[in-house]
mmCIF file of C-alpha atoms in Angstrom:
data_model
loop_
_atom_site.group_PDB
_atom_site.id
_atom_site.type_symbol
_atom_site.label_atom_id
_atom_site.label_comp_id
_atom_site.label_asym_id
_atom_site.label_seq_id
_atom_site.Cartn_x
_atom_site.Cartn_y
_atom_site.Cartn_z
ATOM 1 C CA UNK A 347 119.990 129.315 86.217
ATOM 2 C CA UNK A 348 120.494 126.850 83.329
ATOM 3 C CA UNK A 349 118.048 124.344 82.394
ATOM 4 C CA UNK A 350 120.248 121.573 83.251
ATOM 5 C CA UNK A 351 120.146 122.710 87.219
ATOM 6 C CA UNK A 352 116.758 122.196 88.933
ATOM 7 C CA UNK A 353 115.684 124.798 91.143
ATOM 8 C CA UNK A 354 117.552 124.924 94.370
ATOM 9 C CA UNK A 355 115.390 123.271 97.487
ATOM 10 C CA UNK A 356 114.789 126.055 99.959
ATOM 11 C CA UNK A 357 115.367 123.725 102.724
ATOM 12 C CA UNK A 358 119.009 122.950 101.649
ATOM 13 C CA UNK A 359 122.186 124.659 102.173
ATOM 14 C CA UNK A 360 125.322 124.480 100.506
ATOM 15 C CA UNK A 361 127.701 122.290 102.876
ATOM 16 C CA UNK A 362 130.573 124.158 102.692
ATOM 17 C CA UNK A 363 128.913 127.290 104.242
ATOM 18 C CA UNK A 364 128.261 125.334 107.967
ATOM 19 C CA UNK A 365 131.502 125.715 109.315
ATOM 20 C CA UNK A 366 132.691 122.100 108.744
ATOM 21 C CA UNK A 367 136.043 120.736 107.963
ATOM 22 C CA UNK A 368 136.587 118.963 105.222
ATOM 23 C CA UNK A 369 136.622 115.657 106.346
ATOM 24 C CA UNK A 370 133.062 116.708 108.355
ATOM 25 C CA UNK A 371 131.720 117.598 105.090
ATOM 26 C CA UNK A 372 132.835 114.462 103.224
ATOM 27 C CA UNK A 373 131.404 112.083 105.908
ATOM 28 C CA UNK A 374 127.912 114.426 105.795
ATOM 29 C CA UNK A 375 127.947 114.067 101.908
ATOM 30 C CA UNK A 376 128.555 110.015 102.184
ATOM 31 C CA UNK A 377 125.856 109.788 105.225
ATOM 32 C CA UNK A 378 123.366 111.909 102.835
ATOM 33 C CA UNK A 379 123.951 109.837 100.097
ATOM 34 C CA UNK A 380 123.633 106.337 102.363
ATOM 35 C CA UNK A 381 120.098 107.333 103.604
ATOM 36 C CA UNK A 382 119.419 108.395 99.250
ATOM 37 C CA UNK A 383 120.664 105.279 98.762
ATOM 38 C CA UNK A 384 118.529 103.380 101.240
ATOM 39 C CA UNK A 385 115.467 105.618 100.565
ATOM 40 C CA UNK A 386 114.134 103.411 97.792
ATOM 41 C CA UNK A 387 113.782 105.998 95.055
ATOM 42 C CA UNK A 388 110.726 107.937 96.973
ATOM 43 C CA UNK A 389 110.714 111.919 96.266
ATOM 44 C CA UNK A 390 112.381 112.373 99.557
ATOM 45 C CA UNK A 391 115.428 110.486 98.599
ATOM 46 C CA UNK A 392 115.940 111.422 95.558
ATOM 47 C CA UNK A 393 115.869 115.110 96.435
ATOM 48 C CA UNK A 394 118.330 114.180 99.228
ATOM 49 C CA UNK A 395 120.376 112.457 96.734
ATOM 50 C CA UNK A 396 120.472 115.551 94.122
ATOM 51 C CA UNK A 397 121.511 117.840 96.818
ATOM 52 C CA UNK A 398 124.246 115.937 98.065
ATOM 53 C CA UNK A 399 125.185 115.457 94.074
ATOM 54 C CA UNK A 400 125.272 119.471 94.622
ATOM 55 C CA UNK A 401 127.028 119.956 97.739
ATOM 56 C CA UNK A 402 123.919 120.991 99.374
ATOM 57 C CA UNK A 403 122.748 119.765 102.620
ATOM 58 C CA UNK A 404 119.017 119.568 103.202
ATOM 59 C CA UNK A 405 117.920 121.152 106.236
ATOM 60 C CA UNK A 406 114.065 119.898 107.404
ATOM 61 C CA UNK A 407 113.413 117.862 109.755
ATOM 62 C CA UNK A 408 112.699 114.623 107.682
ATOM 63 C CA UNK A 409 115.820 114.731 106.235
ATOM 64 C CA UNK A 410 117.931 115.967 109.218
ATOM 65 C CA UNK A 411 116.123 113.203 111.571
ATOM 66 C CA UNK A 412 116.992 110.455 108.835
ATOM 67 C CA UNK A 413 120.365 111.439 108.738
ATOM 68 C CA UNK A 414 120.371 111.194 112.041
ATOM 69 C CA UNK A 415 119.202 107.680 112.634
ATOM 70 C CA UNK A 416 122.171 107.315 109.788
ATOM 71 C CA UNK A 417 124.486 108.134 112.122
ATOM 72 C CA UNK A 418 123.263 106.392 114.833
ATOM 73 C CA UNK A 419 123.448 102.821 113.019
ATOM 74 C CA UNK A 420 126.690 103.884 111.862
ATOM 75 C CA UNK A 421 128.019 104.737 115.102
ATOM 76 C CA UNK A 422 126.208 101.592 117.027
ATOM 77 C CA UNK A 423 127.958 99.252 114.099
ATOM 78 C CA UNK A 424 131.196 100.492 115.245
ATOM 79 C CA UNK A 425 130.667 100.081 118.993
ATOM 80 C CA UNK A 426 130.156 96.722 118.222
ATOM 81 C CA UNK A 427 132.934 96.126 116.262
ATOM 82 C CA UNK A 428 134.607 97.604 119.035
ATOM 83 C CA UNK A 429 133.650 95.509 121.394
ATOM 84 C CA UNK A 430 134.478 92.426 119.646
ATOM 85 C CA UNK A 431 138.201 93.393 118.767
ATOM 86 C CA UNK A 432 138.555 94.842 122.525
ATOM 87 C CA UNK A 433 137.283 91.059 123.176
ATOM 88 C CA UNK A 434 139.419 89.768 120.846
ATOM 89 C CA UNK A 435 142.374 91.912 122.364
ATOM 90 C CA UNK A 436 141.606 90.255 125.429
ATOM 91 C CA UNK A 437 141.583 86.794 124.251
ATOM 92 C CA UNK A 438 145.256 87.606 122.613
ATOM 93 C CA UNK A 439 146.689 88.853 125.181
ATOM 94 C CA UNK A 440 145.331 85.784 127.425
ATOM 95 C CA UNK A 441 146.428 83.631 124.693
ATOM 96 C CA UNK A 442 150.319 85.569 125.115
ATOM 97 C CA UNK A 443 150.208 85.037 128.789
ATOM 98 C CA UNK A 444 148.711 81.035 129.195
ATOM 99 C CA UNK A 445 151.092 79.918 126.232
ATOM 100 C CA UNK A 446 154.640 80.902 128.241
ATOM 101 C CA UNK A 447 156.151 77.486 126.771
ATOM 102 C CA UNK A 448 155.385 78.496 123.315
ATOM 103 C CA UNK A 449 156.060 82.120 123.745
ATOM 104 C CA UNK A 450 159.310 82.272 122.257
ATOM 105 C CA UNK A 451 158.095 80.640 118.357
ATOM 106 C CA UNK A 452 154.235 82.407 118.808
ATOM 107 C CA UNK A 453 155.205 85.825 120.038
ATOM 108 C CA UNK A 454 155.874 87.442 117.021
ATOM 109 C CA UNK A 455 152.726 86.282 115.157
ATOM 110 C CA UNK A 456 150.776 87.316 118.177
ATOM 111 C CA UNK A 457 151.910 90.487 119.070
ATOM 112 C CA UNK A 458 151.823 91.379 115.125
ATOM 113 C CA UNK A 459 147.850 90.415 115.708
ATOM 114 C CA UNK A 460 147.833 92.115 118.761
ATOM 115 C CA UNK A 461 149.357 95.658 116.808
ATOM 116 C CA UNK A 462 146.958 95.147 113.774
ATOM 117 C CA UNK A 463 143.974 94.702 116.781
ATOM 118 C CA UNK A 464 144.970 98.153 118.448
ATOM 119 C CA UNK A 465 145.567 99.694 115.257
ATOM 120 C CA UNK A 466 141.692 98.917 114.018
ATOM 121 C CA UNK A 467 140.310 99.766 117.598
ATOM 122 C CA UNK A 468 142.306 103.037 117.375
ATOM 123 C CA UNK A 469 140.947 103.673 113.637
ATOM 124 C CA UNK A 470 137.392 102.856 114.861
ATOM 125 C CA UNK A 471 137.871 104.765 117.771
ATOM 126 C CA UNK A 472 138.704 107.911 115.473
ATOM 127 C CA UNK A 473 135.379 107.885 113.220
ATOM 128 C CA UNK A 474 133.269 107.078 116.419
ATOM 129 C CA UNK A 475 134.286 110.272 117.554
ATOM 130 C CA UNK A 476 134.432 111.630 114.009
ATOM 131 C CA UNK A 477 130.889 110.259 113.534
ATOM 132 C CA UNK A 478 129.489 111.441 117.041
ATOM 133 C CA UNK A 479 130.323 114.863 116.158
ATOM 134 C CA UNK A 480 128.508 115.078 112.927
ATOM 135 C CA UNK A 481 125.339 113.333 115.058
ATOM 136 C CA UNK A 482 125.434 116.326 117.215
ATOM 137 C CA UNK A 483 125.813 118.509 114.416
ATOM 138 C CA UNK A 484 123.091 117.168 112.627
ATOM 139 C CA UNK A 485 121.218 117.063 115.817
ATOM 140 C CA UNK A 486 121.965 120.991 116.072
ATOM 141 C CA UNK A 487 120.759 121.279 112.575
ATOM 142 C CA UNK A 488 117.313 119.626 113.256
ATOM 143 C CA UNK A 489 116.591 121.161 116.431
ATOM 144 C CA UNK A 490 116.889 124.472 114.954
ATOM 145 C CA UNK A 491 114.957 123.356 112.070
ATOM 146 C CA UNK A 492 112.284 122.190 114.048
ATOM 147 C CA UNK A 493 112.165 125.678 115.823
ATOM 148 C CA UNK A 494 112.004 127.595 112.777
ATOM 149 C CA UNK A 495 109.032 125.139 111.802
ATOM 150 C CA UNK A 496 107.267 126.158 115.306
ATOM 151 C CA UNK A 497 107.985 130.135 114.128
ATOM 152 C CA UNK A 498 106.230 129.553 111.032
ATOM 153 C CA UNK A 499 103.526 127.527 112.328
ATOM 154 C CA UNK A 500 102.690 130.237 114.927
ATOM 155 C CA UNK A 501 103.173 133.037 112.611
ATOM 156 C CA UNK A 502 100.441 131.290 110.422
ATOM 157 C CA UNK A 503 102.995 130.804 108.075
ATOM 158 C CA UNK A 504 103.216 126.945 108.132
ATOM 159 C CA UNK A 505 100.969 124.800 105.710
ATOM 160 C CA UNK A 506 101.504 121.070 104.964
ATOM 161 C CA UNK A 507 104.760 121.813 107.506
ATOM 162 C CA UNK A 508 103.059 121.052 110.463
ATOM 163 C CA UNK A 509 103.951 117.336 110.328
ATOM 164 C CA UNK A 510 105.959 116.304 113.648
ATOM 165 C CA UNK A 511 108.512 113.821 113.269
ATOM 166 C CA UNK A 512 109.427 111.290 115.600
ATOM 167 C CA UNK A 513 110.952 112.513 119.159
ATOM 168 C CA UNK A 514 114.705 112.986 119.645
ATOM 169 C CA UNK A 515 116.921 109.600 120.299
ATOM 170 C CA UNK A 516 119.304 109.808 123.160
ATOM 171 C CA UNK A 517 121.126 107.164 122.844
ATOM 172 C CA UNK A 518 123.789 106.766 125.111
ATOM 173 C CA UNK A 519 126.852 105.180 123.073
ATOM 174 C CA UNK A 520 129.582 103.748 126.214
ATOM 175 C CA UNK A 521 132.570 104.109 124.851
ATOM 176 C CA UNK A 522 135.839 104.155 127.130
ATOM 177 C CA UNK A 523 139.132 105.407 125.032
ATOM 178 C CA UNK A 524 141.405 102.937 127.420
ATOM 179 C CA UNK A 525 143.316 101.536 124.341
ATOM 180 C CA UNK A 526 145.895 103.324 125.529
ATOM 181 C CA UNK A 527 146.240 101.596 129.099
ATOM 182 C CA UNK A 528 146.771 98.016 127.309
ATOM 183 C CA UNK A 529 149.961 98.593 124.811
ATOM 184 C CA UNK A 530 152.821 97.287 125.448
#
């Protein structure tokens, strides 16, 4: 170990061995860093902020729960955003069908709007799913962190590790993929 590299955290794992794709592990490494970022310099983030810098992931359940609530603003921004251009969808394709006398020199522009609307709710529709899949992964991660904690504890292994962190959100996140049904 050089001097440079500070000791590695026991509670961390190197991403790459979890069985991720790569695009799994980059959006783990940016929601690590996002909740480092957002941590305000305490201890906590800045260890979560060195391993990430590593490629490490860290695996208790302070870090694994922050993450978590992470990815739940994450995903909850996007099912809003989702909502509004699904509104907005709506309101175009109203907008196509109440206008017939100006169809013919509006039509273009608005079903150009209408393509770049479906295009974002498709995109957004992608990293919801991409994002609710690392939340369930990360929820995996912290249940079974939790459960090692409990081992320890009962062992008589488990000091200052007794803390309990706050229960497990289940959120329910309605989202219907029905894009599909409104192309034309």
């Amino acid at each position: 170990m050089s001097s440079q590299q500070p000791a590695p955290n026991a509670n961390a794992v190197p991403d790459t061995q979890l069985g991720l794709t790569e695009d799994q592990i980059e959006l783990l490494r940016h929601g690590q860093q996002a909740v480092a970022a957002a941590g305000g310099g305490s201890t906590s983030s800045r260890a979560a902020s060195r391993a990430s810098s590593q490629g490490l992931l860290l695996m208790d359940t302070s870090s694994l729960t922050a993450l978590g609530r992470h990815f739940d603003r994450v995903m909850q921004s996007i099912q809003q955003r989702l909502e509004y251009l699904m509104e907005q969808s709506q309101i175009v394709t109203l907008s196509v069908y109440d206008q017939a006398g100006n169809l013919i020199d509006n039509a273009d522009a608005e079903i150009a709007r209408y393509h770049d609307i479906m295009t974002q709710i498709d995109e957004l529709e992608l990293d919801f799913d991409r994002i609710g899949q690392i939340r369930e992964i990360v929820r995996g991660f912290r249940q079974r962190a939790e459960e090692l904690e409990r081992e320890l504890e009962r062992s008589g292994g488990g000091s200052s590790s007794s803390r309990r962190h706050g229960g497990s959100s289940r959120r329910s996140h309605g989202h219907s993929s029905s894009s599909g049904k409104r192309r034309t």
